[in-house]
Short mmCIF file of N, CA, C and O and ligand atoms in Angstrom, two decimals:
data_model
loop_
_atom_site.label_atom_id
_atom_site.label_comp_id
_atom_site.label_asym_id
_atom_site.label_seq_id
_atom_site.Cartn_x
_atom_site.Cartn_y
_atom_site.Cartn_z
N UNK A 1 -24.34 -13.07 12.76
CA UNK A 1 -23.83 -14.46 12.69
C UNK A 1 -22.83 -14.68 13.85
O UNK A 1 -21.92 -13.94 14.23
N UNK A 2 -23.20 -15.85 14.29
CA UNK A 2 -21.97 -15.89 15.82
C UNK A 2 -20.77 -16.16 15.03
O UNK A 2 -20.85 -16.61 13.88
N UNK A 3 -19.56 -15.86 15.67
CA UNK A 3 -18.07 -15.74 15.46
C UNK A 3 -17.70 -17.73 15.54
O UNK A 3 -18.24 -18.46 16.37
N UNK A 4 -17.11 -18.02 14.90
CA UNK A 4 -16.31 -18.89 14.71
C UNK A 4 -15.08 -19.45 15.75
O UNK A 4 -13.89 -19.16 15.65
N UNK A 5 -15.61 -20.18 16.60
CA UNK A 5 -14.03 -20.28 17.65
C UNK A 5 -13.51 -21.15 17.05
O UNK A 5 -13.75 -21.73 15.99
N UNK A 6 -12.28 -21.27 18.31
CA UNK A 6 -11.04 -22.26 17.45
C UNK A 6 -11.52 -23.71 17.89
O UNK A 6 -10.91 -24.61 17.31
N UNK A 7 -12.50 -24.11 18.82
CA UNK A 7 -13.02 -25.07 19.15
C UNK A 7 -14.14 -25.37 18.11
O UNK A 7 -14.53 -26.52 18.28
N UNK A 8 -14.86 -24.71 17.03
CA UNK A 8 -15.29 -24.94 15.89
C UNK A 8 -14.27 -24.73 14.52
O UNK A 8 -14.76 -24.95 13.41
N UNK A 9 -12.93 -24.31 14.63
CA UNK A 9 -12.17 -24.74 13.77
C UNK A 9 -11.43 -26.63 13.48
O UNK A 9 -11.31 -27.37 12.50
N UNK A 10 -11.07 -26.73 15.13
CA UNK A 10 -10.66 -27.67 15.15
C UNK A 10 -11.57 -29.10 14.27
O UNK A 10 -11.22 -30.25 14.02
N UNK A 11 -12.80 -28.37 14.00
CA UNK A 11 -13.88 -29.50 13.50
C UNK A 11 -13.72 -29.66 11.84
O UNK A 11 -13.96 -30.45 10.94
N UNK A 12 -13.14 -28.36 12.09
CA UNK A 12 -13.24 -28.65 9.93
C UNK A 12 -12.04 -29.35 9.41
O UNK A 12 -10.88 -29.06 9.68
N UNK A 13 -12.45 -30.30 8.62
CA UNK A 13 -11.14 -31.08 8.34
C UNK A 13 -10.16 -30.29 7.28
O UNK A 13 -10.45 -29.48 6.40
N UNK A 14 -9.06 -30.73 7.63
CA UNK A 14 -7.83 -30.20 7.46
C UNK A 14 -7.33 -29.88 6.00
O UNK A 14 -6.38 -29.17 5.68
N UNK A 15 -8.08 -30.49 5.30
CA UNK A 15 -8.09 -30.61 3.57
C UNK A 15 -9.05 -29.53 3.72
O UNK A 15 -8.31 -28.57 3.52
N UNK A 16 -9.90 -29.17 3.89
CA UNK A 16 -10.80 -28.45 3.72
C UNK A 16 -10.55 -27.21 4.10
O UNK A 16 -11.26 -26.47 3.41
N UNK A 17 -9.71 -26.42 5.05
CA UNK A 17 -9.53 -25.38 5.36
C UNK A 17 -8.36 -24.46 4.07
O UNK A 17 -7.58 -24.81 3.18
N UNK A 18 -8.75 -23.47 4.52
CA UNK A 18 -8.81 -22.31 3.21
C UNK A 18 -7.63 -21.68 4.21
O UNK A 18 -7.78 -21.55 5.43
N UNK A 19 -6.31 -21.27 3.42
CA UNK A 19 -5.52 -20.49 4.20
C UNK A 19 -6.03 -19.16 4.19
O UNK A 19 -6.91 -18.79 3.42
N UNK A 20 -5.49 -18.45 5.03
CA UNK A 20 -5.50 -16.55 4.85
C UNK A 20 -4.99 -16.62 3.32
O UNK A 20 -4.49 -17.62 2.80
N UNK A 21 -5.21 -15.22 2.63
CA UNK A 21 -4.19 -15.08 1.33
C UNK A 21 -2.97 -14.37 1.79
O UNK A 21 -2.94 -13.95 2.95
N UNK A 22 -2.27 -14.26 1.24
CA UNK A 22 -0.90 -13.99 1.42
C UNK A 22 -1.19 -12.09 1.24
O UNK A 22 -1.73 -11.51 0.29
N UNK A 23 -0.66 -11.52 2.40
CA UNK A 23 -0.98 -10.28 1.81
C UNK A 23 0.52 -9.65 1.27
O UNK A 23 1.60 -10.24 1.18
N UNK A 24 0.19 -8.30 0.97
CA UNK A 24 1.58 -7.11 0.26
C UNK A 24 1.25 -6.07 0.30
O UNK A 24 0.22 -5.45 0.04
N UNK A 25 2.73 -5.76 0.86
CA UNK A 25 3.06 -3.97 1.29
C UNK A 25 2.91 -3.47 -0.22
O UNK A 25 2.86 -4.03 -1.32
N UNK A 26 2.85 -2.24 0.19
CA UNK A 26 2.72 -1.46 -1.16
C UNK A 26 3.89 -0.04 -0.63
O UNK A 26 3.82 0.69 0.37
N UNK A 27 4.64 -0.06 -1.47
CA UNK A 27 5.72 1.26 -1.21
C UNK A 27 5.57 2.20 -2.36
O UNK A 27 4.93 2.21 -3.41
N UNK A 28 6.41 2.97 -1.74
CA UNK A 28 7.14 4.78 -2.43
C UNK A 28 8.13 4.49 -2.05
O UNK A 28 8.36 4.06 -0.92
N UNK A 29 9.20 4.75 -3.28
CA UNK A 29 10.33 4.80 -3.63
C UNK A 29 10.79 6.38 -3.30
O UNK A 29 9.79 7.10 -3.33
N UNK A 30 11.91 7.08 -3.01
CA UNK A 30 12.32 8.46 -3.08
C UNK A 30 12.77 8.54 -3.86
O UNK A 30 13.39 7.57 -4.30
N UNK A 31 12.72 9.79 -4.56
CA UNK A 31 13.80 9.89 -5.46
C UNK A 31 13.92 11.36 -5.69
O UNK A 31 12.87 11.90 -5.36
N UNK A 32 14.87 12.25 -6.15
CA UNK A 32 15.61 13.56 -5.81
C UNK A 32 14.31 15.05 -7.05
O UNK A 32 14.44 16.26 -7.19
N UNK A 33 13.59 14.38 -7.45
CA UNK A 33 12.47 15.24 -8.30
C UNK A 33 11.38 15.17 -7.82
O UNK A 33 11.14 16.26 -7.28
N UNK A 34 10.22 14.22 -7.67
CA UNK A 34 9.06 14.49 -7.45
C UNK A 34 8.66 15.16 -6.23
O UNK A 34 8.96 14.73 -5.12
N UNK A 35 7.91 16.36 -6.45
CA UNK A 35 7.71 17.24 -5.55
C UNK A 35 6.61 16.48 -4.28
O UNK A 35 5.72 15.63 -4.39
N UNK A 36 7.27 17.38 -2.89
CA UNK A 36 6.66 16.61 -2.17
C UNK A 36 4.99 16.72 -1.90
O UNK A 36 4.17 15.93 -1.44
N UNK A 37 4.92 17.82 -2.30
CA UNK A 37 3.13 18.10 -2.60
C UNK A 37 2.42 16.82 -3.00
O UNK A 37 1.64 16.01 -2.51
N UNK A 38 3.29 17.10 -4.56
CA UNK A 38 2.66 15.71 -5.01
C UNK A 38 2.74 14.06 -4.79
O UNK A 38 2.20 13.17 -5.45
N UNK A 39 3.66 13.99 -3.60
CA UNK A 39 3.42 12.47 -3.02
C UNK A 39 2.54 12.65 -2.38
O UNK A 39 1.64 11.93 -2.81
N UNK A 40 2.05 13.46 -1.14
CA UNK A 40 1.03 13.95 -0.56
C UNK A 40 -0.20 13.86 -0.76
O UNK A 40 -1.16 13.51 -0.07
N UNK A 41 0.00 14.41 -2.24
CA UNK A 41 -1.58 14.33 -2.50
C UNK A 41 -2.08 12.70 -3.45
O UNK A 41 -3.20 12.32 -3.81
N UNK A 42 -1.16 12.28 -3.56
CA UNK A 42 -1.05 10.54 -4.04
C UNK A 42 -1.50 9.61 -3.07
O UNK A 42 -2.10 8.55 -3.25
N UNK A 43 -1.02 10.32 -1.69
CA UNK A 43 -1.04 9.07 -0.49
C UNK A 43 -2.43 9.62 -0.25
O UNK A 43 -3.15 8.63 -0.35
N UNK A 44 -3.12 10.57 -0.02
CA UNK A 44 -4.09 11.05 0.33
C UNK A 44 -5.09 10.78 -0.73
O UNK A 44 -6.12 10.54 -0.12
N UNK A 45 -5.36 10.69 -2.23
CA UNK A 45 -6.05 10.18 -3.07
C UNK A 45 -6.33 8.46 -3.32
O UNK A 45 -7.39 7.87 -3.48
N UNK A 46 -4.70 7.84 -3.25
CA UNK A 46 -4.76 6.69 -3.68
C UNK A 46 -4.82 5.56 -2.26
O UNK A 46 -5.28 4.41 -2.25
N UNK A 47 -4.33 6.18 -1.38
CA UNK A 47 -4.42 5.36 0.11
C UNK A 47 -4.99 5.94 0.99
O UNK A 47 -4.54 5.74 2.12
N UNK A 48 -6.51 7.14 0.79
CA UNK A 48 -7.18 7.25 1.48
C UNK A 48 -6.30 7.97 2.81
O UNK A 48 -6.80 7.49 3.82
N UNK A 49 -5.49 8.66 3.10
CA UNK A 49 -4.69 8.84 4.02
C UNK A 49 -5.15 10.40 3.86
O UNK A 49 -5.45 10.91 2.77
N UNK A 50 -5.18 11.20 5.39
CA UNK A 50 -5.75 12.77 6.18
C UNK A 50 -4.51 13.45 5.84
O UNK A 50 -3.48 12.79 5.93
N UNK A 51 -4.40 15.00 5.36
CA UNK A 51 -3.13 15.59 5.38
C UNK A 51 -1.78 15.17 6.25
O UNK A 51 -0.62 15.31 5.87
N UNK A 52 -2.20 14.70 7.35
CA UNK A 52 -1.33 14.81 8.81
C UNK A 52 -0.60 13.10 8.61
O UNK A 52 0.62 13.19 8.78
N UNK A 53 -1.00 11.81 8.34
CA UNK A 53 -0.78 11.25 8.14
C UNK A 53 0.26 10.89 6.82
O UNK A 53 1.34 10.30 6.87
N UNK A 54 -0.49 11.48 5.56
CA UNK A 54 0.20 11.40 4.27
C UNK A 54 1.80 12.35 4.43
O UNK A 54 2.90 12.16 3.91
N UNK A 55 1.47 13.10 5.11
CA UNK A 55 2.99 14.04 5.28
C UNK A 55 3.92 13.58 5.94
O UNK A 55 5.08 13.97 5.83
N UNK A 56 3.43 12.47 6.88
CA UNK A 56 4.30 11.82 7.46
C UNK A 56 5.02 10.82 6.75
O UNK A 56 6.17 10.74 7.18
N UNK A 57 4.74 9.88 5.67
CA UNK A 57 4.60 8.99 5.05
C UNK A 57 5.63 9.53 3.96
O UNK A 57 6.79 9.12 3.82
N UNK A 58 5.13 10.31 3.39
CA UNK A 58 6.11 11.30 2.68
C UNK A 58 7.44 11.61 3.10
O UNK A 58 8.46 11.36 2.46
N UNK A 59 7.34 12.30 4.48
CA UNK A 59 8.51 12.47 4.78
C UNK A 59 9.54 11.14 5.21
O UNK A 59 10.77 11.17 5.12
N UNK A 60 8.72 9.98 5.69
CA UNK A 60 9.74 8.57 6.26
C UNK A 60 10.11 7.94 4.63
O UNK A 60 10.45 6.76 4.74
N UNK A 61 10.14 8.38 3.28
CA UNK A 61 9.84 8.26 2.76
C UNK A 61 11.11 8.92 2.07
O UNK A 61 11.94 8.28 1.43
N UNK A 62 11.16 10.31 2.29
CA UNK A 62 11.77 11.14 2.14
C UNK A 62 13.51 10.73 2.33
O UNK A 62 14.47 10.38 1.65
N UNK A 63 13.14 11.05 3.81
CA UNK A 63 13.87 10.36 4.85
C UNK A 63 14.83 8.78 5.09
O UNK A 63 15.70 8.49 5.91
N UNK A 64 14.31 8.14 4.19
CA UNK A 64 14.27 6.36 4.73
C UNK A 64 14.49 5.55 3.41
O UNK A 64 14.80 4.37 3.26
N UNK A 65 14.19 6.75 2.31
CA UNK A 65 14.80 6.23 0.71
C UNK A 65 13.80 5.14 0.78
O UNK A 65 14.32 4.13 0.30
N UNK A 66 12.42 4.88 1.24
CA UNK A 66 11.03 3.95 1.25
C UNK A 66 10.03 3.84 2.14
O UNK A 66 10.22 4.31 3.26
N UNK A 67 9.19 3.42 1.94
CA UNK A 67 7.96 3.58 3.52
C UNK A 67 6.79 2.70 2.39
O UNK A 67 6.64 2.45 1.19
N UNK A 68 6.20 2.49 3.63
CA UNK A 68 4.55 1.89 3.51
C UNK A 68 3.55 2.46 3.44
O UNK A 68 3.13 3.10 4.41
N UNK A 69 2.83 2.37 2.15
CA UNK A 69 1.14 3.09 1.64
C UNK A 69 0.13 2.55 2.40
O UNK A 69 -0.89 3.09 2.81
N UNK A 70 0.79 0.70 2.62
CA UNK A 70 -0.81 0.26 2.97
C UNK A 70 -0.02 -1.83 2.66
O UNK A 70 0.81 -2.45 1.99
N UNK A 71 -1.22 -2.04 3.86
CA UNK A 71 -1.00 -3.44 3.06
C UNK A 71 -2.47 -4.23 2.76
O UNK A 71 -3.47 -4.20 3.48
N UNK A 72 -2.29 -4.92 1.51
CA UNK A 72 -3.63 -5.53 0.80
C UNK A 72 -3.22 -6.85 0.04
O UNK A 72 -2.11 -7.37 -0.09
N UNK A 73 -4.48 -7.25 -0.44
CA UNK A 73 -4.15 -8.43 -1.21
C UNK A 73 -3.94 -8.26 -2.27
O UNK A 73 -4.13 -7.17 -2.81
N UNK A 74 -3.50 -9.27 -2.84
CA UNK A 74 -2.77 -8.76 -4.05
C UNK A 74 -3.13 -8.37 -5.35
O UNK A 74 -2.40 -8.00 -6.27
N UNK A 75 -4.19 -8.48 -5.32
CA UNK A 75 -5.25 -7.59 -6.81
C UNK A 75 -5.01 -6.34 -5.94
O UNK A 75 -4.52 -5.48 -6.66
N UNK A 76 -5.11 -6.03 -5.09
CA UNK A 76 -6.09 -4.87 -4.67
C UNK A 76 -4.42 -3.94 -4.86
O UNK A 76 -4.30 -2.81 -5.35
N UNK A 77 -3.41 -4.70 -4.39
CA UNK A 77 -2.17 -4.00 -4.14
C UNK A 77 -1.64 -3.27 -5.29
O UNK A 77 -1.36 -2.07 -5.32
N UNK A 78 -1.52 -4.43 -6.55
CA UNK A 78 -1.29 -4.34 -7.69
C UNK A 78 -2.16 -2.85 -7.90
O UNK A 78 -1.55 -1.81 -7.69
N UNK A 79 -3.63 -2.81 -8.33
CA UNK A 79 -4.33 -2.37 -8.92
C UNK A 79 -3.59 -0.75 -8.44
O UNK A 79 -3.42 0.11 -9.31
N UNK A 80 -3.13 -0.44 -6.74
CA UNK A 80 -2.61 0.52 -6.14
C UNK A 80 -1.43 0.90 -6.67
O UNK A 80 -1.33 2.11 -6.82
N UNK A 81 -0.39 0.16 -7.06
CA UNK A 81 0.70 0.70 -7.78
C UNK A 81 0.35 1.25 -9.02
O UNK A 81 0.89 2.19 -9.60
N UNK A 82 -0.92 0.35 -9.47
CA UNK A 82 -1.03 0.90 -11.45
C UNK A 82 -1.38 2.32 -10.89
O UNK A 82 -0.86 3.27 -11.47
N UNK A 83 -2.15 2.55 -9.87
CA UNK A 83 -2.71 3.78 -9.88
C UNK A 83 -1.89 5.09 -9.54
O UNK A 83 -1.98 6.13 -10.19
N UNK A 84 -1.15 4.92 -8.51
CA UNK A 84 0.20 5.55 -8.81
C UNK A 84 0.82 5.83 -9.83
O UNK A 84 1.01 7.00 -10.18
N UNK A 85 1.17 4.92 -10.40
CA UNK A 85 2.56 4.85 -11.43
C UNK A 85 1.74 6.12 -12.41
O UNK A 85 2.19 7.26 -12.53
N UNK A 86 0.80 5.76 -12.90
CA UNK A 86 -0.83 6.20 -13.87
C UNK A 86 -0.63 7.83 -13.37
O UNK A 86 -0.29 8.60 -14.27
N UNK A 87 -0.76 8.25 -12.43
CA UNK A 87 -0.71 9.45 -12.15
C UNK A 87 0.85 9.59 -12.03
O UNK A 87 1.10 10.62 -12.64
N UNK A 88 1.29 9.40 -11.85
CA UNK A 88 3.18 10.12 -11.94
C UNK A 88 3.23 10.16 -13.11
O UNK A 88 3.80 11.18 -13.52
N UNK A 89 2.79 9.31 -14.09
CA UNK A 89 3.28 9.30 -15.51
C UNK A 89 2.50 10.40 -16.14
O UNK A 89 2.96 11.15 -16.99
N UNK A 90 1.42 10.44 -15.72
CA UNK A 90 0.61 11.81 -16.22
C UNK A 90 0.92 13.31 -15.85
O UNK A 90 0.45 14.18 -16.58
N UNK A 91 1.50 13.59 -15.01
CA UNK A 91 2.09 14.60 -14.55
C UNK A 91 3.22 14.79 -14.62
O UNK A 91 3.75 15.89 -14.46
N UNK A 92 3.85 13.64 -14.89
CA UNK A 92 5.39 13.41 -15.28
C UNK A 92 6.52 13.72 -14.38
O UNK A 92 7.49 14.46 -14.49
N UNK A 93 5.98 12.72 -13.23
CA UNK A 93 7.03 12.37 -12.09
C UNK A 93 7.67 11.38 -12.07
O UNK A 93 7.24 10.64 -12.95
N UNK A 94 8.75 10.80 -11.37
CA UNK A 94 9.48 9.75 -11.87
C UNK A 94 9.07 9.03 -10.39
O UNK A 94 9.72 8.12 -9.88
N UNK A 95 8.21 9.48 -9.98
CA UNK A 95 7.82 8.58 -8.76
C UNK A 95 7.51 7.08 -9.41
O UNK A 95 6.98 6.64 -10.43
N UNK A 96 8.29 6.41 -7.94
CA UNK A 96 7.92 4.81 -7.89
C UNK A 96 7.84 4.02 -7.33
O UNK A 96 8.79 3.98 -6.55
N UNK A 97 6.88 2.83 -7.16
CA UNK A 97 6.16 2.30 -6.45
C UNK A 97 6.23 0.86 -6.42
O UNK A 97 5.73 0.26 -7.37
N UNK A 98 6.67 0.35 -5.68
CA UNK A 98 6.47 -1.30 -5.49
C UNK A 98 5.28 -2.26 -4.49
O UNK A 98 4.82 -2.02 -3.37
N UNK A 99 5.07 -3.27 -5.34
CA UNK A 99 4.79 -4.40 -3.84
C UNK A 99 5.46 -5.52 -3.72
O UNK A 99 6.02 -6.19 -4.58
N UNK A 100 5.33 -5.72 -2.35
CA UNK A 100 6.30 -7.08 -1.96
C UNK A 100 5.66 -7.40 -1.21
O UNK A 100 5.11 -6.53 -0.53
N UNK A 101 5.36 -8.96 -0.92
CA UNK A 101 4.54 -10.15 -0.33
C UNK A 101 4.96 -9.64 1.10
O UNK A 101 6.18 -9.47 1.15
N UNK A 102 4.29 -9.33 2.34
CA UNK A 102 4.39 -8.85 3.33
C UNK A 102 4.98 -10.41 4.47
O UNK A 102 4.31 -11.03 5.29
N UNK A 103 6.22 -10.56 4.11
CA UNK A 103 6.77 -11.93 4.74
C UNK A 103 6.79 -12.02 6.27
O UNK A 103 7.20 -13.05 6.82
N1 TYC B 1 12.72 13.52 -2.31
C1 TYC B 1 11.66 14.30 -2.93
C2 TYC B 1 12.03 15.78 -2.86
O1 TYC B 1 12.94 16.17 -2.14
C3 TYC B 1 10.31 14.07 -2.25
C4 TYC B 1 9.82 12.67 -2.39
C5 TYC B 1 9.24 12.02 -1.30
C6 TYC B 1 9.89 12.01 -3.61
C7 TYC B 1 8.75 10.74 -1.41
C8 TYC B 1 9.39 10.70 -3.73
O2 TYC B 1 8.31 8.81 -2.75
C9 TYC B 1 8.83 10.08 -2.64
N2 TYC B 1 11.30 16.61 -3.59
#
C-alpha cells in the first residue's frame, strides 16, 4: 500500500482525523530486597529484553531509584505492570512497577 503523505493528509477533513493515542512509560521502582537476578530475568521475560540490555536496565534502575521497561499504549502498558507485579507477588518480591502517560 503506498505511504500516506502530508499532502494527502492535508485532504482529510479535520473532524475526521484520528489523533495518535497517547502512549506510557512503563517503570521499575528500586527497592533495597529484590534480588537483582530477578529483575533481570523480569525485563528479559516481560519486555522481551537480551541479557546485556536487561542488566543494564537493572542496574540504571539500581542506580537512579527508576528506569524505563518500554513504552506502549495503554492496554498493552497496563497489562505489563499486571505482569510484573503477578510475578513479584509470586515469588514474593516487593518489586514495583508503574505507568505514566509518556508527556
Ligand atoms: N536494589 C536491589 C538490590 O540491591 C536490586 C533492584 C534493582 C531491585 C532494580 C529493584 O527495580 C529494581 N538487590
Amino acid at each position: 500500500m503506498p505511504r500516506r503523505t502530508q499532502d494527502d493528509v492535508a485532504l482529510v477533513p479535520m473532524k475526521t482525523r484520528t489523533a495518535p493515542p497517547p502512549l506510557y512509560k512503563v517503570l521499575l521502582l528500586n527497592d533495597d530486597f529484590t534480588p537483582m537476578e530477578f529483575v533481570v530475568q523480569v525485563l528479559q521475560r516481560i519486555f522481551r529484553m537480551d541479557q546485556e540490555q536487561a542488566t543494564r536496565v537493572m542496574l540504571t534502575v539500581h542506580t537512579e531509584g527508576r528506569g524505563v521497561c518500554g513504552v506502549y499504549t495503554k492496554d498493552i502498558a497496563a497489562t505489563k505492570v499486571d505482569q510484573v507485579l503477578d510475578m513479584a507477588r509470586v515469588h514474593q518480591h516487593p518489586l514495583q512497577c508503574v505507568m505514566e502517560e509518556n508527556g
